[in-house]
PDB file of C-alpha atoms in Angstrom:
ATOM      1  CA  MET A   1     230.760  31.520   1.554  1.00 76.00           C
ATOM      2  CA  ASP A   2     227.649  29.191   2.403  1.00 91.00           C
ATOM      3  CA  LEU A   3     226.432  29.566   6.267  1.00 97.00           C
ATOM      4  CA  ILE A   4     227.988  26.719   8.346  1.00 98.00           C
ATOM      5  CA  VAL A   5     225.594  25.655  11.275  1.00 98.00           C
ATOM      6  CA  ALA A   6     227.658  24.075  13.850  1.00 98.00           C
ATOM      7  CA  ALA A   7     226.024  22.168  16.743  1.00 98.00           C
ATOM      8  CA  ASP A   8     228.836  21.062  19.118  1.00 98.00           C
ATOM      9  CA  ARG A   9     232.428  21.850  19.612  1.00 97.00           C
ATOM     10  CA  ALA A  10     234.090  19.777  16.942  1.00 98.00           C
ATOM     11  CA  GLU A  11     232.083  21.266  14.118  1.00 98.00           C
ATOM     12  CA  LEU A  12     232.442  24.967  15.828  1.00 98.00           C
ATOM     13  CA  ALA A  13     236.179  24.319  15.964  1.00 98.00           C
ATOM     14  CA  LYS A  14     236.548  23.052  11.898  1.00 97.00           C
ATOM     15  CA  ALA A  15     234.291  25.957  10.606  1.00 97.00           C
ATOM     16  CA  ARG A  16     236.437  28.274  12.946  1.00 96.00           C
ATOM     17  CA  ASP A  17     239.833  26.865  11.466  1.00 95.00           C
ATOM     18  CA  GLY A  18     238.563  27.580   8.248  1.00 95.00           C
ATOM     19  CA  LEU A  19     238.131  31.286   8.498  1.00 96.00           C
ATOM     20  CA  GLY A  20     240.376  33.981   7.994  1.00 91.00           C
ATOM     21  CA  GLY A  21     241.266  37.309   9.001  1.00 96.00           C
ATOM     22  CA  ARG A  22     239.308  39.121  11.933  1.00 98.00           C
ATOM     23  CA  ILE A  23     236.511  37.192  13.461  1.00 98.00           C
ATOM     24  CA  ALA A  24     233.580  38.849  15.284  1.00 98.00           C
ATOM     25  CA  LEU A  25     231.247  36.990  17.837  1.00 98.00           C
ATOM     26  CA  VAL A  26     227.658  37.918  18.343  1.00 98.00           C
ATOM     27  CA  PRO A  27     226.060  35.742  21.304  1.00 98.00           C
ATOM     28  CA  THR A  28     222.313  35.517  20.934  1.00 98.00           C
ATOM     29  CA  MET A  29     219.408  33.351  22.559  1.00 96.00           C
ATOM     30  CA  GLY A  30     217.708  33.489  19.052  1.00 96.00           C
ATOM     31  CA  ALA A  31     214.177  34.428  18.184  1.00 94.00           C
ATOM     32  CA  LEU A  32     216.067  37.025  16.245  1.00 97.00           C
ATOM     33  CA  HIS A  33     214.751  40.779  15.460  1.00 96.00           C
ATOM     34  CA  GLU A  34     215.867  43.759  13.827  1.00 97.00           C
ATOM     35  CA  GLY A  35     217.799  44.860  16.735  1.00 97.00           C
ATOM     36  CA  HIS A  36     219.861  41.531  16.363  1.00 97.00           C
ATOM     37  CA  ARG A  37     220.621  42.079  12.742  1.00 98.00           C
ATOM     38  CA  SER A  38     221.732  45.636  13.685  1.00 98.00           C
ATOM     39  CA  LEU A  39     224.381  43.807  15.702  1.00 98.00           C
ATOM     40  CA  ILE A  40     225.595  41.670  13.055  1.00 98.00           C
ATOM     41  CA  ARG A  41     225.500  44.596  10.492  1.00 98.00           C
ATOM     42  CA  LEU A  42     227.900  46.205  13.224  1.00 98.00           C
ATOM     43  CA  ALA A  43     229.947  42.940  13.839  1.00 98.00           C
ATOM     44  CA  ARG A  44     230.457  42.981   9.804  1.00 98.00           C
ATOM     45  CA  GLU A  45     231.857  46.327  10.185  1.00 98.00           C
ATOM     46  CA  ARG A  46     234.110  45.371  12.567  1.00 97.00           C
ATOM     47  CA  ALA A  47     235.372  42.115  11.212  1.00 98.00           C
ATOM     48  CA  ASP A  48     235.816  39.464   7.900  1.00 98.00           C
ATOM     49  CA  HIS A  49     233.734  36.790   9.334  1.00 98.00           C
ATOM     50  CA  VAL A  50     230.888  37.149  11.673  1.00 98.00           C
ATOM     51  CA  VAL A  51     229.782  34.089  14.089  1.00 98.00           C
ATOM     52  CA  VAL A  52     226.863  33.875  16.035  1.00 98.00           C
ATOM     53  CA  SER A  53     225.679  31.683  18.507  1.00 98.00           C
ATOM     54  CA  VAL A  54     222.117  30.544  19.212  1.00 98.00           C
ATOM     55  CA  PHE A  55     221.647  29.454  22.794  1.00 97.00           C
ATOM     56  CA  VAL A  56     218.593  29.958  25.453  1.00 96.00           C
ATOM     57  CA  ASN A  57     220.889  29.675  28.147  1.00 95.00           C
ATOM     58  CA  PRO A  58     219.316  27.907  31.388  1.00 94.00           C
ATOM     59  CA  LEU A  59     221.793  29.322  33.595  1.00 94.00           C
ATOM     60  CA  GLN A  60     220.407  32.951  33.371  1.00 95.00           C
ATOM     61  CA  PHE A  61     216.913  32.057  34.151  1.00 92.00           C
ATOM     62  CA  ALA A  62     215.706  31.675  37.392  1.00 83.00           C
ATOM     63  CA  PRO A  63     212.925  28.728  38.328  1.00 79.00           C
ATOM     64  CA  GLU A  64     209.953  31.210  38.099  1.00 75.00           C
ATOM     65  CA  GLU A  65     211.099  32.866  34.987  1.00 80.00           C
ATOM     66  CA  ASP A  66     210.409  32.006  31.425  1.00 77.00           C
ATOM     67  CA  PHE A  67     212.963  29.531  30.504  1.00 86.00           C
ATOM     68  CA  SER A  68     210.440  26.919  28.580  1.00 86.00           C
ATOM     69  CA  ARG A  69     208.384  29.713  27.132  1.00 85.00           C
ATOM     70  CA  TYR A  70     211.199  31.854  25.740  1.00 89.00           C
ATOM     71  CA  PRO A  71     210.662  31.872  22.130  1.00 90.00           C
ATOM     72  CA  ARG A  72     212.364  29.520  19.881  1.00 93.00           C
ATOM     73  CA  THR A  73     212.230  30.370  16.007  1.00 95.00           C
ATOM     74  CA  PHE A  74     215.598  28.534  14.848  1.00 97.00           C
ATOM     75  CA  GLU A  75     214.783  28.037  11.018  1.00 97.00           C
ATOM     76  CA  ALA A  76     213.650  31.796  10.857  1.00 97.00           C
ATOM     77  CA  ASP A  77     217.086  32.597  12.781  1.00 98.00           C
ATOM     78  CA  LEU A  78     219.105  30.562  10.525  1.00 98.00           C
ATOM     79  CA  ALA A  79     217.583  32.558   7.350  1.00 98.00           C
ATOM     80  CA  ALA A  80     217.905  35.978   8.931  1.00 98.00           C
ATOM     81  CA  CYS A  81     221.665  35.101   9.256  1.00 98.00           C
ATOM     82  CA  ALA A  82     221.886  33.911   6.123  1.00 98.00           C
ATOM     83  CA  GLU A  83     220.646  37.176   4.553  1.00 98.00           C
ATOM     84  CA  GLU A  84     223.017  39.234   6.831  1.00 98.00           C
ATOM     85  CA  GLY A  85     226.061  37.212   5.452  1.00 98.00           C
ATOM     86  CA  VAL A  86     226.776  35.401   8.835  1.00 98.00           C
ATOM     87  CA  SER A  87     229.633  32.604   7.994  1.00 98.00           C
ATOM     88  CA  VAL A  88     228.911  30.492  11.263  1.00 98.00           C
ATOM     89  CA  VAL A  89     225.944  29.802  13.641  1.00 98.00           C
ATOM     90  CA  PHE A  90     226.906  27.831  16.732  1.00 98.00           C
ATOM     91  CA  ALA A  91     223.467  26.397  18.013  1.00 98.00           C
ATOM     92  CA  PRO A  92     224.561  23.780  20.756  1.00 98.00           C
ATOM     93  CA  SER A  93     222.752  21.830  23.095  1.00 97.00           C
ATOM     94  CA  ALA A  94     222.603  22.707  26.731  1.00 95.00           C
ATOM     95  CA  ALA A  95     224.317  19.412  27.287  1.00 96.00           C
ATOM     96  CA  GLU A  96     227.027  20.348  24.769  1.00 96.00           C
ATOM     97  CA  MET A  97     227.619  23.670  26.826  1.00 97.00           C
ATOM     98  CA  TYR A  98     227.497  22.125  30.167  1.00 96.00           C
ATOM     99  CA  LEU A  99     229.312  18.999  31.445  1.00 92.00           C
ATOM    100  CA  PRO A 100     226.561  16.887  33.783  1.00 92.00           C
ATOM    101  CA  ASP A 101     229.025  17.383  36.509  1.00 93.00           C
ATOM    102  CA  ARG A 102     229.746  20.783  36.404  1.00 92.00           C
ATOM    103  CA  GLN A 103     231.217  22.545  39.178  1.00 93.00           C
ATOM    104  CA  VAL A 104     232.814  26.063  38.431  1.00 94.00           C
ATOM    105  CA  SER A 105     230.812  29.204  37.427  1.00 94.00           C
ATOM    106  CA  LEU A 106     231.813  32.793  37.496  1.00 97.00           C
ATOM    107  CA  SER A 107     230.591  35.183  39.728  1.00 97.00           C
ATOM    108  CA  SER A 108     229.476  38.545  38.839  1.00 98.00           C
ATOM    109  CA  GLY A 109     230.395  39.955  42.101  1.00 97.00           C
ATOM    110  CA  HIS A 110     229.017  43.025  43.798  1.00 97.00           C
ATOM    111  CA  MET A 111     227.658  44.770  40.239  1.00 98.00           C
ATOM    112  CA  GLY A 112     225.794  41.572  39.360  1.00 98.00           C
ATOM    113  CA  THR A 113     223.714  42.076  42.663  1.00 97.00           C
ATOM    114  CA  VAL A 114     222.344  45.566  42.127  1.00 98.00           C
ATOM    115  CA  VAL A 115     219.761  47.083  40.314  1.00 98.00           C
ATOM    116  CA  GLU A 116     218.457  44.043  37.547  1.00 97.00           C
ATOM    117  CA  GLY A 117     220.824  41.811  39.721  1.00 97.00           C
ATOM    118  CA  ALA A 118     218.657  42.544  42.914  1.00 96.00           C
ATOM    119  CA  PHE A 119     215.538  41.523  41.038  1.00 95.00           C
ATOM    120  CA  ARG A 120     216.875  38.574  39.185  1.00 95.00           C
ATOM    121  CA  SER A 121     219.350  36.490  41.356  1.00 93.00           C
ATOM    122  CA  GLY A 122     221.849  34.586  40.155  1.00 95.00           C
ATOM    123  CA  HIS A 123     220.983  36.074  36.537  1.00 96.00           C
ATOM    124  CA  PHE A 124     224.500  37.570  35.733  1.00 98.00           C
ATOM    125  CA  ASP A 125     226.532  34.941  37.030  1.00 97.00           C
ATOM    126  CA  GLY A 126     224.855  32.719  34.565  1.00 97.00           C
ATOM    127  CA  VAL A 127     225.262  35.425  31.641  1.00 98.00           C
ATOM    128  CA  LEU A 128     229.173  35.751  32.457  1.00 98.00           C
ATOM    129  CA  THR A 129     229.387  32.089  32.754  1.00 98.00           C
ATOM    130  CA  VAL A 130     228.014  31.486  29.165  1.00 98.00           C
ATOM    131  CA  VAL A 131     229.503  34.504  27.515  1.00 98.00           C
ATOM    132  CA  LEU A 132     233.177  33.478  28.693  1.00 98.00           C
ATOM    133  CA  LYS A 133     232.561  29.571  27.275  1.00 98.00           C
ATOM    134  CA  LEU A 134     231.622  31.383  23.999  1.00 98.00           C
ATOM    135  CA  LEU A 135     234.569  33.593  23.927  1.00 98.00           C
ATOM    136  CA  ASN A 136     236.767  30.697  24.912  1.00 98.00           C
ATOM    137  CA  LEU A 137     235.327  28.257  22.010  1.00 98.00           C
ATOM    138  CA  VAL A 138     234.907  30.834  19.470  1.00 98.00           C
ATOM    139  CA  ARG A 139     237.859  32.876  20.226  1.00 98.00           C
ATOM    140  CA  PRO A 140     236.775  36.362  18.503  1.00 98.00           C
ATOM    141  CA  ASP A 141     238.635  39.387  18.067  1.00 98.00           C
ATOM    142  CA  VAL A 142     235.454  41.469  18.693  1.00 98.00           C
ATOM    143  CA  ALA A 143     232.141  40.514  20.002  1.00 98.00           C
ATOM    144  CA  VAL A 144     229.317  42.755  19.916  1.00 98.00           C
ATOM    145  CA  PHE A 145     226.123  43.134  22.534  1.00 98.00           C
ATOM    146  CA  GLY A 146     223.436  45.590  22.899  1.00 97.00           C
ATOM    147  CA  GLN A 147     223.097  48.586  24.662  1.00 97.00           C
ATOM    148  CA  LYS A 148     219.531  47.715  25.569  1.00 97.00           C
ATOM    149  CA  ASP A 149     220.920  45.188  28.067  1.00 97.00           C
ATOM    150  CA  ALA A 150     223.177  47.970  29.522  1.00 98.00           C
ATOM    151  CA  GLN A 151     224.251  46.312  32.686  1.00 98.00           C
ATOM    152  CA  GLN A 152     224.972  43.018  31.044  1.00 98.00           C
ATOM    153  CA  LEU A 153     227.367  44.995  28.832  1.00 98.00           C
ATOM    154  CA  ALA A 154     228.910  46.768  31.671  1.00 98.00           C
ATOM    155  CA  LEU A 155     229.675  43.300  33.084  1.00 98.00           C
ATOM    156  CA  ILE A 156     230.608  41.840  30.275  1.00 98.00           C
ATOM    157  CA  ARG A 157     233.454  44.691  29.907  1.00 98.00           C
ATOM    158  CA  ARG A 158     234.259  44.206  33.452  1.00 98.00           C
ATOM    159  CA  MET A 159     234.583  40.441  32.805  1.00 98.00           C
ATOM    160  CA  VAL A 160     237.224  40.704  30.101  1.00 98.00           C
ATOM    161  CA  THR A 161     239.228  43.576  31.798  1.00 98.00           C
ATOM    162  CA  ASP A 162     239.625  41.584  35.178  1.00 98.00           C
ATOM    163  CA  LEU A 163     240.293  38.007  33.798  1.00 98.00           C
ATOM    164  CA  ASP A 164     242.403  39.183  31.008  1.00 98.00           C
ATOM    165  CA  VAL A 165     240.258  38.221  27.968  1.00 98.00           C
ATOM    166  CA  PRO A 166     241.801  39.286  24.608  1.00 98.00           C
ATOM    167  CA  VAL A 167     238.729  40.320  22.595  1.00 98.00           C
ATOM    168  CA  GLU A 168     237.122  43.873  21.922  1.00 98.00           C
ATOM    169  CA  ILE A 169     234.071  44.279  23.489  1.00 98.00           C
ATOM    170  CA  VAL A 170     231.589  46.485  21.382  1.00 98.00           C
ATOM    171  CA  GLY A 171     228.114  47.991  22.488  1.00 98.00           C
ATOM    172  CA  GLY A 172     225.556  48.605  19.750  1.00 98.00           C
ATOM    173  CA  PRO A 173     222.958  50.961  20.058  1.00 97.00           C
ATOM    174  CA  THR A 174     219.325  49.850  21.311  1.00 97.00           C
ATOM    175  CA  LEU A 175     216.657  49.895  18.094  1.00 96.00           C
ATOM    176  CA  ARG A 176     212.998  50.867  18.591  1.00 96.00           C
ATOM    177  CA  GLU A 177     209.683  50.463  16.885  1.00 94.00           C
ATOM    178  CA  PRO A 178     208.483  53.659  15.037  1.00 95.00           C
ATOM    179  CA  ASP A 179     206.382  54.339  18.473  1.00 94.00           C
ATOM    180  CA  GLY A 180     209.502  54.276  20.746  1.00 96.00           C
ATOM    181  CA  LEU A 181     209.131  50.651  22.135  1.00 97.00           C
ATOM    182  CA  ALA A 182     212.500  48.954  22.532  1.00 97.00           C
ATOM    183  CA  LEU A 183     212.951  45.826  20.105  1.00 96.00           C
ATOM    184  CA  SER A 184     212.904  42.827  22.539  1.00 95.00           C
ATOM    185  CA  SER A 185     212.264  39.214  21.835  1.00 92.00           C
ATOM    186  CA  ARG A 186     209.250  39.432  24.692  1.00 91.00           C
ATOM    187  CA  ASN A 187     207.268  42.019  22.865  1.00 94.00           C
ATOM    188  CA  ARG A 188     205.881  39.313  20.841  1.00 92.00           C
ATOM    189  CA  TYR A 189     204.100  38.280  24.236  1.00 92.00           C
ATOM    190  CA  LEU A 190     202.118  41.450  24.382  1.00 95.00           C
ATOM    191  CA  SER A 191     198.717  41.890  23.674  1.00 96.00           C
ATOM    192  CA  ALA A 192     197.465  45.204  22.052  1.00 96.00           C
ATOM    193  CA  GLY A 193     196.553  46.643  25.452  1.00 96.00           C
ATOM    194  CA  ASP A 194     199.672  45.404  27.018  1.00 97.00           C
ATOM    195  CA  ARG A 195     201.750  47.265  24.331  1.00 96.00           C
ATOM    196  CA  ALA A 196     199.858  50.485  24.885  1.00 97.00           C
ATOM    197  CA  THR A 197     200.658  50.590  28.272  1.00 98.00           C
ATOM    198  CA  ALA A 198     204.432  49.528  27.483  1.00 98.00           C
ATOM    199  CA  LEU A 199     205.247  52.598  25.518  1.00 98.00           C
ATOM    200  CA  SER A 200     205.385  54.271  29.169  1.00 98.00           C
ATOM    201  CA  LEU A 201     208.590  53.129  29.575  1.00 98.00           C
ATOM    202  CA  SER A 202     210.248  54.612  26.399  1.00 98.00           C
ATOM    203  CA  ALA A 203     207.902  57.809  27.150  1.00 98.00           C
ATOM    204  CA  ALA A 204     209.460  57.906  30.747  1.00 98.00           C
ATOM    205  CA  LEU A 205     212.920  57.684  29.408  1.00 98.00           C
ATOM    206  CA  ARG A 206     212.369  60.464  26.686  1.00 98.00           C
ATOM    207  CA  ALA A 207     211.075  62.672  29.604  1.00 98.00           C
ATOM    208  CA  GLY A 208     213.735  62.195  32.052  1.00 97.00           C
ATOM    209  CA  ARG A 209     216.311  62.618  29.423  1.00 96.00           C
ATOM    210  CA  SER A 210     215.279  66.082  28.920  1.00 95.00           C
ATOM    211  CA  GLN A 211     216.194  66.988  32.115  1.00 94.00           C
ATOM    212  CA  ASP A 212     219.876  68.166  33.145  1.00 87.00           C
ATOM    213  CA  SER A 213     220.080  67.384  36.668  1.00 90.00           C
ATOM    214  CA  GLY A 214     219.465  63.898  38.586  1.00 91.00           C
ATOM    215  CA  ASP A 215     216.701  64.517  40.810  1.00 93.00           C
ATOM    216  CA  ALA A 216     214.863  66.133  37.639  1.00 95.00           C
ATOM    217  CA  VAL A 217     215.708  63.373  35.541  1.00 96.00           C
ATOM    218  CA  LEU A 218     214.286  60.858  37.904  1.00 97.00           C
ATOM    219  CA  ARG A 219     211.268  63.326  38.926  1.00 97.00           C
ATOM    220  CA  ALA A 220     210.417  63.495  35.153  1.00 98.00           C
ATOM    221  CA  ALA A 221     211.044  59.642  34.293  1.00 98.00           C
ATOM    222  CA  GLY A 222     208.851  58.903  37.493  1.00 98.00           C
ATOM    223  CA  ALA A 223     206.005  61.132  37.084  1.00 98.00           C
ATOM    224  CA  VAL A 224     205.265  59.299  33.720  1.00 98.00           C
ATOM    225  CA  LEU A 225     205.580  55.504  35.176  1.00 98.00           C
ATOM    226  CA  ASP A 226     202.819  56.881  38.254  1.00 98.00           C
ATOM    227  CA  GLU A 227     200.557  57.962  35.749  1.00 98.00           C
ATOM    228  CA  ALA A 228     200.885  54.433  33.655  1.00 98.00           C
ATOM    229  CA  ALA A 229     200.378  52.371  37.007  1.00 98.00           C
ATOM    230  CA  GLY A 230     196.678  53.548  36.924  1.00 97.00           C
ATOM    231  CA  LEU A 231     196.451  52.200  32.900  1.00 97.00           C
ATOM    232  CA  ASP A 232     194.468  49.162  31.888  1.00 96.00           C
ATOM    233  CA  PRO A 233     196.551  46.871  32.216  1.00 97.00           C
ATOM    234  CA  PRO A 234     198.654  48.598  34.450  1.00 98.00           C
ATOM    235  CA  LEU A 235     202.664  49.001  34.615  1.00 98.00           C
ATOM    236  CA  ARG A 236     204.111  47.248  37.578  1.00 98.00           C
ATOM    237  CA  LEU A 237     207.700  48.752  38.298  1.00 98.00           C
ATOM    238  CA  ASP A 238     210.459  46.958  39.418  1.00 98.00           C
ATOM    239  CA  TYR A 239     213.084  49.943  39.601  1.00 98.00           C
ATOM    240  CA  LEU A 240     213.733  53.363  37.978  1.00 98.00           C
ATOM    241  CA  VAL A 241     217.307  54.362  38.522  1.00 98.00           C
ATOM    242  CA  LEU A 242     219.983  56.595  37.203  1.00 98.00           C
ATOM    243  CA  VAL A 243     223.425  55.195  37.458  1.00 98.00           C
ATOM    244  CA  ASP A 244     227.078  55.241  36.652  1.00 97.00           C
ATOM    245  CA  PRO A 245     227.626  53.487  33.177  1.00 97.00           C
ATOM    246  CA  ALA A 246     230.672  51.644  34.324  1.00 95.00           C
ATOM    247  CA  THR A 247     229.565  50.486  37.893  1.00 96.00           C
ATOM    248  CA  PHE A 248     225.921  50.723  38.130  1.00 97.00           C
ATOM    249  CA  GLU A 249     225.757  52.580  41.035  1.00 97.00           C
ATOM    250  CA  PRO A 250     223.548  55.356  41.844  1.00 96.00           C
ATOM    251  CA  VAL A 251     224.878  58.490  41.029  1.00 94.00           C
ATOM    252  CA  GLY A 252     224.529  61.559  43.524  1.00 83.00           C
ATOM    253  CA  GLU A 253     223.203  65.087  42.970  1.00 80.00           C
ATOM    254  CA  GLY A 254     226.502  66.659  42.458  1.00 84.00           C
ATOM    255  CA  TYR A 255     227.473  63.708  39.639  1.00 90.00           C
ATOM    256  CA  ARG A 256     228.172  65.384  36.176  1.00 92.00           C
ATOM    257  CA  GLY A 257     228.664  63.761  32.850  1.00 94.00           C
ATOM    258  CA  GLU A 258     227.055  60.564  31.315  1.00 96.00           C
ATOM    259  CA  ALA A 259     224.668  58.593  33.198  1.00 97.00           C
ATOM    260  CA  ILE A 260     222.362  55.478  32.458  1.00 98.00           C
ATOM    261  CA  LEU A 261     218.550  56.433  33.280  1.00 98.00           C
ATOM    262  CA  ALA A 262     217.164  52.295  33.651  1.00 98.00           C
ATOM    263  CA  VAL A 263     213.883  50.960  33.887  1.00 98.00           C
ATOM    264  CA  ALA A 264     212.216  47.503  34.502  1.00 98.00           C
ATOM    265  CA  ALA A 265     208.749  47.050  34.718  1.00 98.00           C
ATOM    266  CA  ARG A 266     206.244  43.994  33.963  1.00 97.00           C
ATOM    267  CA  VAL A 267     203.132  44.581  31.791  1.00 97.00           C
ATOM    268  CA  GLY A 268     200.548  41.588  32.233  1.00 94.00           C
ATOM    269  CA  ALA A 269     202.967  38.526  32.085  1.00 92.00           C
ATOM    270  CA  THR A 270     205.480  40.337  30.164  1.00 94.00           C
ATOM    271  CA  ARG A 271     208.844  41.898  31.744  1.00 95.00           C
ATOM    272  CA  LEU A 272     210.624  44.712  29.972  1.00 97.00           C
ATOM    273  CA  ILE A 273     213.797  46.735  30.304  1.00 98.00           C
ATOM    274  CA  ASP A 274     214.732  49.979  28.796  1.00 98.00           C
ATOM    275  CA  ASN A 275     217.480  52.588  29.003  1.00 98.00           C
ATOM    276  CA  VAL A 276     219.078  55.580  27.617  1.00 98.00           C
ATOM    277  CA  PHE A 277     222.319  57.684  28.396  1.00 97.00           C
ATOM    278  CA  VAL A 278     221.684  60.684  30.190  1.00 97.00           C
ATOM    279  CA  THR A 279     224.049  63.943  30.160  1.00 95.00           C
ATOM    280  CA  LEU A 280     223.993  65.561  33.714  1.00 94.00           C
ATOM    281  CA  SER A 281     225.323  69.199  33.519  1.00 87.00           C
TER     282      SER A 281
END
């Protein structure tokens, strides 16, 4: 079938009602890259039809963040979705998604205030609010999100559990450039020098993952990031943490099993995040 583009609730409802079988949702903010394409392919494995949302959500940006600067490549996004066999693209305006007198939003609770949430106040409240609205509007059987945004994925899983939302949440693995840099829409902001420094993030995660105890993991990763702070341009670290994948609370030295090693840092004017799973034995 041809790709359907829906700009409002009525068009989405009409398109949604014309789809048979299982439906998968892949929420995005556009500027699609190969990482997004991999999520769409994973969604196609899980369902008969894929709906992709393209919406730069203003609720998840703080006033000093890059909402107006966030890349918008809608025609290219539509072409990518058509190539990947997407059935429907839902591309609403902010006015379509949020009523002018809107009063109710979701709270991400304690987990939304730690790690990434400690640096982006209210960010996860905005993420969960828009994701719940998209789930209600599309009514998918499965929704697919990237593991690169690990805390977001954990919070969405917590939300559908706590609020009894009847949808399966699937995490897709992080895709990387050949040099190890995690794919991100924000990578296009990096100069050649910025990019060379940014590779320290994935290098730190690889160094940490080679260890098998919590203290050793953080020491090995931290040593790489300390060295990167002296590069030109320098890496400015926001956090390096080793956390429980379900709660994002720090794991203690006696912790055994799978943990997430997560990092966030700024290179020039660009803020980047990355993470890997680590097995502590």
